[in-house]
Coordinates of C-alpha atoms in Angstrom, one line a residue:
X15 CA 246.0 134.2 106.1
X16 CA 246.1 137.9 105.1
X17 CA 249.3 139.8 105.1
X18 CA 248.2 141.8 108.7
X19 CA 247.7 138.9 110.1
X20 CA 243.7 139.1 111.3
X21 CA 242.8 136.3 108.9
X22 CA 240.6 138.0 106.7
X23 CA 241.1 138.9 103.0
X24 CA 240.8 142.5 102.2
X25 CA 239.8 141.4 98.9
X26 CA 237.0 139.4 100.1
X27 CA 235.4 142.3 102.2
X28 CA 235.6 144.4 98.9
X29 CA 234.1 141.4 96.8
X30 CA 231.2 141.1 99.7
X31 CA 230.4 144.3 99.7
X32 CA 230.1 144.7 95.9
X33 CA 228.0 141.6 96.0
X34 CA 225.7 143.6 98.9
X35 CA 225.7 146.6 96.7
X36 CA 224.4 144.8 93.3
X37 CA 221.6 142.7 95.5
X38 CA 220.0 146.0 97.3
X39 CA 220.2 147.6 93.6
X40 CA 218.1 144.2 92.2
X41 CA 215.7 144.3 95.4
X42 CA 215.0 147.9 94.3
X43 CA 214.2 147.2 90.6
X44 CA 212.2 144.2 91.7
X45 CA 210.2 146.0 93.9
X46 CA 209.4 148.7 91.1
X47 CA 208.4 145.9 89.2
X48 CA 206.0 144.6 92.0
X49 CA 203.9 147.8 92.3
X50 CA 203.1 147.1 88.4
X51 CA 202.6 143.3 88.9
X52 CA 200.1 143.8 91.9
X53 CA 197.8 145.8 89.8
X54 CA 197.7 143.4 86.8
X55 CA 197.7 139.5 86.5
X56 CA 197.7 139.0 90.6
X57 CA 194.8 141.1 91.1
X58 CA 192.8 139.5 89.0
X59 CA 192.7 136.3 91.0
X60 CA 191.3 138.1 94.7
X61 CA 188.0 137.4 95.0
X62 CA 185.6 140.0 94.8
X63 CA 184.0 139.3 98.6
X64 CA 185.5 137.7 101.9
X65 CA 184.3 135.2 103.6
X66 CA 182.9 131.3 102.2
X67 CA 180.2 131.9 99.8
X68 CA 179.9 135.9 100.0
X69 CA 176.7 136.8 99.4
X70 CA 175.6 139.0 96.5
X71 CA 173.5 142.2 97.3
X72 CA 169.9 141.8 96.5
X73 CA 167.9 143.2 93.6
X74 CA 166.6 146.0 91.3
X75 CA 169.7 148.5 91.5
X76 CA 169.3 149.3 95.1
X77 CA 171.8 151.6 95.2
X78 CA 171.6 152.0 99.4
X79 CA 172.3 148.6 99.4
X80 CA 175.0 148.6 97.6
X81 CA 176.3 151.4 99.1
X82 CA 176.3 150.1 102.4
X83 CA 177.2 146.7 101.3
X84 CA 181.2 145.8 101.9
X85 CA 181.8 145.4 98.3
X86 CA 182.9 148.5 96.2
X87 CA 184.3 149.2 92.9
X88 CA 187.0 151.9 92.4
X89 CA 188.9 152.8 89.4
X90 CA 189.0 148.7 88.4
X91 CA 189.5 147.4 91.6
X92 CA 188.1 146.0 94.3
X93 CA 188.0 146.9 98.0
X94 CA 186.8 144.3 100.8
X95 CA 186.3 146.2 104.5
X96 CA 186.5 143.5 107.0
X97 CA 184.4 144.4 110.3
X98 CA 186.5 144.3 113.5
X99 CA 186.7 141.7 115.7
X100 CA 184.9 143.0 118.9
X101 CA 186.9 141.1 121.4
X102 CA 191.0 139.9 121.3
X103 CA 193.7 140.6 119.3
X104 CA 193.3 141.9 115.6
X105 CA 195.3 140.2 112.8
X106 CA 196.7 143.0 110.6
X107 CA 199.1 141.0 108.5
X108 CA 201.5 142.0 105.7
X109 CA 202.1 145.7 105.8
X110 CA 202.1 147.0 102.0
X111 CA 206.3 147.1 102.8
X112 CA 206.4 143.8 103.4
X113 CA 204.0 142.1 101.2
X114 CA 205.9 144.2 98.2
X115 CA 209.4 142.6 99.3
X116 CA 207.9 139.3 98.8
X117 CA 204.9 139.5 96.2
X118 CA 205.7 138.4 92.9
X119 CA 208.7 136.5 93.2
X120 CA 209.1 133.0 92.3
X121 CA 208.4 131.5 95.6
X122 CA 205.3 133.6 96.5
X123 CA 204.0 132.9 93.0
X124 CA 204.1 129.0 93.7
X125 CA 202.5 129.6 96.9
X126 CA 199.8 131.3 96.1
X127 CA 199.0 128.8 93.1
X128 CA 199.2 125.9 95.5
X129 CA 196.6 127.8 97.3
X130 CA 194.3 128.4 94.7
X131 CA 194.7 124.6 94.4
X132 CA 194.1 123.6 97.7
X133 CA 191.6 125.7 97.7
X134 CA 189.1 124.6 94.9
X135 CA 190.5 120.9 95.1
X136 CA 186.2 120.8 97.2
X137 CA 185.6 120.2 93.3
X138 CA 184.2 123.5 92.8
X139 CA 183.1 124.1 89.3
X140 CA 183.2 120.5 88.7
X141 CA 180.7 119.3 86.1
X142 CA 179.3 115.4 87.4
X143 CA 178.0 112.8 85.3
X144 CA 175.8 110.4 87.4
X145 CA 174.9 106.6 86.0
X146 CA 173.0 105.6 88.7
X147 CA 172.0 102.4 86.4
X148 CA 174.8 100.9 84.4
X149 CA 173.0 98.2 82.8
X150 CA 170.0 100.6 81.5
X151 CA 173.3 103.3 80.6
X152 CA 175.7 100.7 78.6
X153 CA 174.4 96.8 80.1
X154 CA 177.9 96.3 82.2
X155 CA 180.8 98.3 83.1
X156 CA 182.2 97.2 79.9
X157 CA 180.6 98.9 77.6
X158 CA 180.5 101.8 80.1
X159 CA 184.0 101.7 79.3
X160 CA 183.7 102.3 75.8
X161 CA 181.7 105.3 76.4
X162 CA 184.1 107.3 78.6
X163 CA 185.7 109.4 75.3
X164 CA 182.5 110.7 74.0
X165 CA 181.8 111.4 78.4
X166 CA 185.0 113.6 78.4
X167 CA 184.2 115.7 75.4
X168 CA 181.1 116.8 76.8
X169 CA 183.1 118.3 79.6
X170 CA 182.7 116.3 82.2
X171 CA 185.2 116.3 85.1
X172 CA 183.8 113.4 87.3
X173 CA 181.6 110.9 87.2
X174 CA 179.7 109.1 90.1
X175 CA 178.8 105.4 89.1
X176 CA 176.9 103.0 90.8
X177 CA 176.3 101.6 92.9
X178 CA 177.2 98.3 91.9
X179 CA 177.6 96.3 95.1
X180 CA 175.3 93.5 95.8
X181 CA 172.8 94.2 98.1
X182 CA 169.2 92.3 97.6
X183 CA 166.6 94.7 98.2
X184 CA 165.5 95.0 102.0
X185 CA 167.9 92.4 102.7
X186 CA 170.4 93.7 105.1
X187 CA 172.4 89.5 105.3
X188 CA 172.8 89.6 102.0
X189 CA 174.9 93.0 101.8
X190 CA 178.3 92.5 100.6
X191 CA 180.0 95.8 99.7
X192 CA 182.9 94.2 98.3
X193 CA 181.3 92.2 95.5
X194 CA 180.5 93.6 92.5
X195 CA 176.7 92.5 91.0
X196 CA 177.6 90.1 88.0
X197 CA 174.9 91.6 86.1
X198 CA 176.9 94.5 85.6
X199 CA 180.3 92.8 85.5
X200 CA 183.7 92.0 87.7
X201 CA 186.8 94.0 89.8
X202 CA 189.1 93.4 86.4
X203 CA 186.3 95.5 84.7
X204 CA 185.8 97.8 87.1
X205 CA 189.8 98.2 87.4
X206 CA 189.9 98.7 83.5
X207 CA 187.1 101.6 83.8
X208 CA 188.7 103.4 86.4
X209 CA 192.2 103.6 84.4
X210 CA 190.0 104.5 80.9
X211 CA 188.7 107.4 83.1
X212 CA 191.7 108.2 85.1
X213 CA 193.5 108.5 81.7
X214 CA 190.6 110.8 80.4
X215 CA 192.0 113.5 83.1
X216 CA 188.4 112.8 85.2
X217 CA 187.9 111.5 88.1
X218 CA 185.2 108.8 89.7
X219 CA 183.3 108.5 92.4
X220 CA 182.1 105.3 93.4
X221 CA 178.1 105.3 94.5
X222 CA 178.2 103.0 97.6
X223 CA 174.9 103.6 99.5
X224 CA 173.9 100.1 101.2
X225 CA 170.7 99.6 100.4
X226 CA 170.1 101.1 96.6
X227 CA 167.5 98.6 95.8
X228 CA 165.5 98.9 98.9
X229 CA 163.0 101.7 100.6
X230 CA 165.2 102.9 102.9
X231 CA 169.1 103.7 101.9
X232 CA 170.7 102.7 105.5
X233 CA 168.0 99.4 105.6
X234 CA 166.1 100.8 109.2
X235 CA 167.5 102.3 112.2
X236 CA 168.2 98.8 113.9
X237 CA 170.6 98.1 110.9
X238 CA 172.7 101.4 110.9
X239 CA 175.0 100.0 113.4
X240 CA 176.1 97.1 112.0
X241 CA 175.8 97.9 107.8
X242 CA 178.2 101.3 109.6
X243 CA 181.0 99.1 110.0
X244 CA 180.7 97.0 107.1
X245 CA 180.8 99.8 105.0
X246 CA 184.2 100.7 106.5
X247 CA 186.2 98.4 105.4
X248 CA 185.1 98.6 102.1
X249 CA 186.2 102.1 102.0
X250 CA 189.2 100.9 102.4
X251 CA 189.1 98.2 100.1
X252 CA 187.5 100.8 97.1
X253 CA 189.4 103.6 97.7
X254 CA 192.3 101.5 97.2
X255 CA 191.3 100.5 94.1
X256 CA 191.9 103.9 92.7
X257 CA 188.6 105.6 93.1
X258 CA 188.8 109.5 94.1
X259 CA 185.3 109.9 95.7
X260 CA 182.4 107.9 97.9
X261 CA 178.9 109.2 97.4
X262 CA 176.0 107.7 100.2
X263 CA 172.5 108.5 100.0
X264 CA 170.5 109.1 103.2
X265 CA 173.6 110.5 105.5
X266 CA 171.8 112.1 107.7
X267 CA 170.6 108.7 109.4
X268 CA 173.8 107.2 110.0
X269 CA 175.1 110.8 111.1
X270 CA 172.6 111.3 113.6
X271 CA 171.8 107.3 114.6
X272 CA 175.9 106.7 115.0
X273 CA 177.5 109.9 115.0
X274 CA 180.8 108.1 116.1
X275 CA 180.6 105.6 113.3
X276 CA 179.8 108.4 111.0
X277 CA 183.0 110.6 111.9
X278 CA 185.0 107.1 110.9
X279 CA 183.8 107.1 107.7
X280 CA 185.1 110.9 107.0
X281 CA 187.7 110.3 108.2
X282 CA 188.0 107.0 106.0
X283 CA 187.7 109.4 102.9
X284 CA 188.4 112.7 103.4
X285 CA 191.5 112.3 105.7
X286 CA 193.1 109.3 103.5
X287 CA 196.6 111.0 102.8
X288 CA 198.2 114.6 103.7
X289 CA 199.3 114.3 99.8
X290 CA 196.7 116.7 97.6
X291 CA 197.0 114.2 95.0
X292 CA 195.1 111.8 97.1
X293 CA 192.6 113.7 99.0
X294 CA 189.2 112.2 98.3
X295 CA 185.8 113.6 98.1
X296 CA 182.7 112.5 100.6
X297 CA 179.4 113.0 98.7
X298 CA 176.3 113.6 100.5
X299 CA 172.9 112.7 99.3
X300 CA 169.7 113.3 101.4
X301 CA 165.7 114.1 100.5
X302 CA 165.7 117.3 102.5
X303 CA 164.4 120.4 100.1
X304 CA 164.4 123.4 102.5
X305 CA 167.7 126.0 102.2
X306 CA 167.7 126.0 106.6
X307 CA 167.4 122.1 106.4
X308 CA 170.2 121.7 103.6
X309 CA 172.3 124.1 105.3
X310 CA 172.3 122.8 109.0
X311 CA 172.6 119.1 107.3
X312 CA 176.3 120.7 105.5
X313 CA 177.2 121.7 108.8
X314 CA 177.0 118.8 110.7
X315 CA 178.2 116.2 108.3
X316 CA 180.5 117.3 107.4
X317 CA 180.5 116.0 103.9
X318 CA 182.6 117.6 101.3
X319 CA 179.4 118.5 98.4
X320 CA 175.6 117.3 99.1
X321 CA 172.9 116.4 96.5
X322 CA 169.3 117.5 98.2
X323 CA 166.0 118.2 97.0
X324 CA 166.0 121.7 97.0
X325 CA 165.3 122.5 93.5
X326 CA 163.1 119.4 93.0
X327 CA 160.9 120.9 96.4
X328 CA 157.3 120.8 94.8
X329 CA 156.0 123.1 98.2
X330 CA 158.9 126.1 97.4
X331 CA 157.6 128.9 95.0
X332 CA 160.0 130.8 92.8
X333 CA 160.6 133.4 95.8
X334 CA 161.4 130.6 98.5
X335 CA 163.8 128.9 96.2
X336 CA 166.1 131.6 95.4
X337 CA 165.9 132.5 99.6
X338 CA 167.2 129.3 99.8
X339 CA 170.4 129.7 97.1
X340 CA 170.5 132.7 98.6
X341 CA 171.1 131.4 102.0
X342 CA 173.3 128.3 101.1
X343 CA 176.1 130.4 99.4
X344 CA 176.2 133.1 101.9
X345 CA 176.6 130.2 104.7
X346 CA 179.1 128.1 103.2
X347 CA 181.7 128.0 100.5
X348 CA 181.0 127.1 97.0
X349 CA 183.0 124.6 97.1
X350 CA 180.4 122.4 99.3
X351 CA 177.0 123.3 97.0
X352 CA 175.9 121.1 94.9
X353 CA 172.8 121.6 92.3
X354 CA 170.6 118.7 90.6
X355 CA 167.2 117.9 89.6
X356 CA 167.1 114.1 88.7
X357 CA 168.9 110.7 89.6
X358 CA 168.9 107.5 89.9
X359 CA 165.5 107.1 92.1
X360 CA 164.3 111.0 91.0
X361 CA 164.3 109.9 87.3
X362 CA 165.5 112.5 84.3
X363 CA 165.7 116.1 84.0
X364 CA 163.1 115.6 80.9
X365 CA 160.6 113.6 82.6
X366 CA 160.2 115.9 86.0
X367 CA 160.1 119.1 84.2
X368 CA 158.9 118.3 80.5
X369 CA 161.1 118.2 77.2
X370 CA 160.1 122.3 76.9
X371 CA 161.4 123.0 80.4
X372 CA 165.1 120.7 79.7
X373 CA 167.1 123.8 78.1
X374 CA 166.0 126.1 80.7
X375 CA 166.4 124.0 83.9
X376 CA 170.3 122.9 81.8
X377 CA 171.1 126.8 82.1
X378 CA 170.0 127.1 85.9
X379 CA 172.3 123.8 87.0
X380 CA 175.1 125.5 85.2
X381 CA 175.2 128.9 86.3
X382 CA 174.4 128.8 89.9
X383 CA 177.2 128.9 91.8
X384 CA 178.9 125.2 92.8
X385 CA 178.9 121.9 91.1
X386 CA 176.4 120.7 88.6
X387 CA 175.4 117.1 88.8
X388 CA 173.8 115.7 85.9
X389 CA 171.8 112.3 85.0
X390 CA 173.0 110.4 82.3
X391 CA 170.5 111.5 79.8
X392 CA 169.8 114.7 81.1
X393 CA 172.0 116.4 78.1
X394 CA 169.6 115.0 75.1
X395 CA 166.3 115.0 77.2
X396 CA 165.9 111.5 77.8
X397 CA 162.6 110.7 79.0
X398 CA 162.1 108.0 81.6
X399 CA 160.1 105.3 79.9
X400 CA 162.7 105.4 77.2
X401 CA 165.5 102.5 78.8
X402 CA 166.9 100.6 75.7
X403 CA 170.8 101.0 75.8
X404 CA 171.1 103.2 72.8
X405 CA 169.9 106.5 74.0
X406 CA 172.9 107.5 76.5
X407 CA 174.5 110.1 76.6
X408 CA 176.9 109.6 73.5
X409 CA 176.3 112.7 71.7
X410 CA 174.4 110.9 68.6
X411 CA 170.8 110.4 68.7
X412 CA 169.8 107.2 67.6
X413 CA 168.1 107.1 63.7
X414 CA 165.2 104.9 64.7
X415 CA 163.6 108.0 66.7
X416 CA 160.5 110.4 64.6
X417 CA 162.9 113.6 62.8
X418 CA 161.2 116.1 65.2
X419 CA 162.5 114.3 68.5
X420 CA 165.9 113.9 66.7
X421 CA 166.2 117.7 66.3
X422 CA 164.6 118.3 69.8
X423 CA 167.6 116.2 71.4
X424 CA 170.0 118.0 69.0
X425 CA 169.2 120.7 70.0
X426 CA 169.3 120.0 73.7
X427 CA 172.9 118.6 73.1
X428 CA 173.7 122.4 71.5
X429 CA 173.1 124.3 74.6
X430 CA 174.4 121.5 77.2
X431 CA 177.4 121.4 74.8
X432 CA 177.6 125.2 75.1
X433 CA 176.9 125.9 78.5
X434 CA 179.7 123.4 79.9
X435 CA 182.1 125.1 77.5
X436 CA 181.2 128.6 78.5
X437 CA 181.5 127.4 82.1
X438 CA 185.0 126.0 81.9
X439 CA 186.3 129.3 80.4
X440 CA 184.6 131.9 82.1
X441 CA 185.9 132.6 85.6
X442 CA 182.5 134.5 86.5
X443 CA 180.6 131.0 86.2
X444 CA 182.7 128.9 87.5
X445 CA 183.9 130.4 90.9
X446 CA 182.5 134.1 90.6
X447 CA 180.5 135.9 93.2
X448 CA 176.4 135.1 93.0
X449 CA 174.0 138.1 92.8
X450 CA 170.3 138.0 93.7
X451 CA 168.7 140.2 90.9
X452 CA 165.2 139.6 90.8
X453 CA 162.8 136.8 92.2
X454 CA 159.2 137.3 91.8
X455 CA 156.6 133.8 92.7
X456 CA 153.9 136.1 90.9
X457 CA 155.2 136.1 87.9
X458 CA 157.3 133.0 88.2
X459 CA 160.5 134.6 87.4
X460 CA 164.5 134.6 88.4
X461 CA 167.3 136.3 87.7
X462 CA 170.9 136.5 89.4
X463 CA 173.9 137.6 88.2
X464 CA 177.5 136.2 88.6
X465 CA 180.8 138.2 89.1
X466 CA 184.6 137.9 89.3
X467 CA 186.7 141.0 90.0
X468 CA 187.8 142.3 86.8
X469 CA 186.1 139.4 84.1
X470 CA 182.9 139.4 82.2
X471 CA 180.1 139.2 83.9
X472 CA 177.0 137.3 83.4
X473 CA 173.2 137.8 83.8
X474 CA 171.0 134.3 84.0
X475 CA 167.2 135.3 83.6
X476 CA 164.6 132.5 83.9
X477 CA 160.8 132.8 83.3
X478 CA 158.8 129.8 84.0
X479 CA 155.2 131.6 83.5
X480 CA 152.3 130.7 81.0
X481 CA 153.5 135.0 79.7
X482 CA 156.3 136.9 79.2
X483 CA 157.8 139.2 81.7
X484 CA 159.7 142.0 81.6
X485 CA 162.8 142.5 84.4
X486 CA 164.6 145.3 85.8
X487 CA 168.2 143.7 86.3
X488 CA 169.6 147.2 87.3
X489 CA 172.9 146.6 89.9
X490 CA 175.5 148.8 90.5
X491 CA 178.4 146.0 89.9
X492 CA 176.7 145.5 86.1
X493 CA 176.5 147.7 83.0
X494 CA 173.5 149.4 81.5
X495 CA 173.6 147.0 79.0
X496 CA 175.0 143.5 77.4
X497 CA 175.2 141.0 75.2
X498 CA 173.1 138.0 74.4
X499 CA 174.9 135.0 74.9
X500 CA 172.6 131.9 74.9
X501 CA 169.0 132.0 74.8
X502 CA 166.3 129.6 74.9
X503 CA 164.1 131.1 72.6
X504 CA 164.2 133.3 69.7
X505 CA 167.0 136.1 69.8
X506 CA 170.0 136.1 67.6
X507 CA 173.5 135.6 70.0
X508 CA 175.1 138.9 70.2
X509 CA 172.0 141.5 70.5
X510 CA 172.3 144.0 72.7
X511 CA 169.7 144.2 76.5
X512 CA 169.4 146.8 77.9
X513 CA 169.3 145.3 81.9
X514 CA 166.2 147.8 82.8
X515 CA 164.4 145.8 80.5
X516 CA 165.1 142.6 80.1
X517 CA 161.9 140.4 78.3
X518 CA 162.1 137.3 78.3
X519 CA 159.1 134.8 76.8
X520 CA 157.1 132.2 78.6
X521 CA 158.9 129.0 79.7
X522 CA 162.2 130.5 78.3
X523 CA 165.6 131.3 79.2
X524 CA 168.4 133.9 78.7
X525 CA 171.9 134.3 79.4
X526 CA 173.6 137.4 79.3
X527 CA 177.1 138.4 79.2
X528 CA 178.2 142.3 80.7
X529 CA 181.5 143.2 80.0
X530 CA 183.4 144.6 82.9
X531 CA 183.7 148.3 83.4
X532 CA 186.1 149.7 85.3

């Protein structure tokens, strides 16, 4: 009790209101210090469009285009205009005031890094092995054990095995989801692979269409029903056994024949836990090549990436193909494209597109934007009739094989090697914006360019013509000029292209780094 009486310590009020003083004196400085940190390591993480995929303008250094498109440069940074809504209320948020009193403090920091998390946690940028056929890969999940070191320094952030369920071909009674073949091994080995890849920082998908010996993935149509719910309690009984991701062949049958069955399977996988550590992923695979098909098929399964035929579509020309990309990544998020030529019923990257055509079609899996998904094989060039166990994808080629196909692989390994190691340090290839540059069905050409606010950026230019061709790549977010980075054909890394003339030989590749200007 103070000496008036009133209960309250004068020296208290004087203590509080020091204590007042010194915090609006450290909100001040801090909010100096925010106009700084706004413009620096912050801004660098915006994206340089709104929106899911954000489509990139369209080719040849239209500069109208650009002009009228939403995305401007100014003095190093970027500006996004957002078109009004035309009806209800408009969302303003933060006022410049307020979003200064909180950005770059501790607590905003974390949030926005949990973001970012959430965010890509669709496995964007994540670079899939696929061993469709264990026993031809390693003979049993053993020895495809012993292989999962020399898997992880090749980059790889997932692989999809499988499937290895029994399920006699066309023979819907003998299905059993929950067995594991025994010419490929048993759960204690499949336990022991899972922690050898867990421990490897990667994570694995389990293959688990029905029917993976048969015609027809889901059997027939009479058969979706029942094999539906079968395969839901084996969801559960996999995913408890540590795997981080389901991958079924032929959704679009069981999503259109039993749409309610279907929305229990999602929800099986993709809404397992509210803990991020446990979200899974729901892997789509269907037959359908055509960018609409592709894109309604995302829409209304729902599944979290999807495997088509798009680049493998023998009736697309260079022109429809690049609509297609084009179309995909402005209609969804990157985080649901997925990009592969090959698998387990396709065969190898080598054997659909030649040995010549591996290191070119390797560049065009990594750099358009979303997930590569690679055969085992596809690194070295494996060709399809070639099945004895050695030739995996350990990076050694095996002795026995003639000195010129040694070096071919080799070299195949170089630029796989490369390309996944560019890809994981460069923010423009793994999450940047895409840019349709140039796409010509005359001359069988491509070229696109990828972008992340203030980063490099990078220039993939593809010529599958019997000639060379010569390509304008002109765009007001690039240079003038940059830098070889990786090229499938002659050209020392490091030479300077001038982007209103880029050549580039017959059947070859180039990849081209522009370093940001502000």
């Amino acid at each position: 009790m103070s000496a008036n009486g009133t209960g309250v310590d004068m020296k208290d009020v004087e203590l509080t209101e020091v204590e007042q003083e010194k915090e609006r004196e450290a909100e001040k400085e801090v909010e100096q210090e925010q106009e700084v940190e706004l413009t620096e390591v912050e801004q660098e993480k915006e994206p340089m469009t709104g929106g899911g995929g954000g489509g990139g303008e369209a080719a040849n250094g239209d500069a109208a285009a650009a002009a009228s498109s939403p995305l401007t440069e100014k003095n190093g940074s970027v500006n996004v205009k957002i078109p009004d809504e035309e009806t209800g209320a408009k969302f303003t948020g933060l006022s410049k005031e307020e979003l200064l009193r909180v950005a770059g403090t501790p607590g905003w920091v974390r949030t926005r890094c949990a973001l970012l998390a959430l965010f890509w946690l669709g496995w964007l940028g994540m670079l899939c092995g696929a061993i469709g056929d264990v026993k031809a890969f390693s003979e049993n999940l053993t020895g495809l054990q012993q292989k999962v070191d020399p898997l992880s320094k090749l980059k790889l952030k997932a692989l999809v095995v499988g499937p290895l369920h029994v399920a006699p071909a066309d023979d819907p009674e003998g299905l059993d989801f929950n067995k594991i073949s025994p010419d490929v091994g048993n759960l204690q080995q499949f336990r022991d692979l899972v922690k050898a890849v867990h421990k490897k920082h990667m994570y694995f998908i389990l293959d688990l269409t029905p029917n993976y010996n048969g015609n027809q993935p889901w059997f027939s149509n009479s058969t979706v029903t029942t094999v539906a719910e079968q395969l839901k309690s084996a969801l559960m009984f996999w995913l408890k056994e540590g795997v981080d991701g389901v991958q079924l062949a032929g959704v679009e049958r069981v999503a259109s024949l039993e749409p309610s069955l279907w929305a229990d399977i999602r929800a099986i996988v993709q809404n397992r836990s509210d803990d991020v550590a446990s979200k899974k992923v729901l892997v789509g695979v269907t037959d359908r090549g055509s960018g609409p098909e592709v894109s309604a098929l995302l829409n209304s399964s729902g599944v979290n990436l999807l495997l088509s035929d798009l680049l493998r579509s023998t009736t697309a020309n260079v022109t429809e193909r690049a609509q297609s990309v084009q179309l995909l990544y402005s209609a969804h998020n990157q985080s649901q494209l997925a990009w592969n030529l090959g698998g387990r019923s396709q065969g190898h990257l080598g054997s659909l597109v030649g040995s010549a055509g591996v290191k070119v079609h390797q560049l065009l899996l990594f750099t358009l934007p979303g997930t590569p998904v690679f055969n085992y094989g596809d690194e070295i060039g494996l060709l399809d009739q070639v099945h004895t166990h050695t030739h995996t994808l350990v990076p050694q080629s095996p002795t026995s094989l003639p000195q010129e196909e040694r070096e071919e692989r080799a070299s195949c390994l170089h630029v796989f090697k490369a390309l996944a190691e560019l890809r994981q340090r460069e923010p423009a290839l793994l999450y940047g914006d895409f840019l349709l540059l140039h796409a010509n069905s005359s001359s069988s050409s491509l070229a696109y360019g990828r972008a992340w606010d203030q980063n490099d950026r990078y220039v993939a230019a593809f010529n599958w013509a019997d000639e060379g061709v010569s390509m304008d790549l002109s765009h007001p977010l690039l240079g003038p000029e940059g830098v070889l980075v990786l090229g499938t054909s002659s050209g020392a890394p490091g030479t300077t292209i001038s982007l209103a003339t880029v050549e580039v030989g017959p059947g070859h590749a180039l990849l081209i780094k522009v370093p940001y200007r502000s």
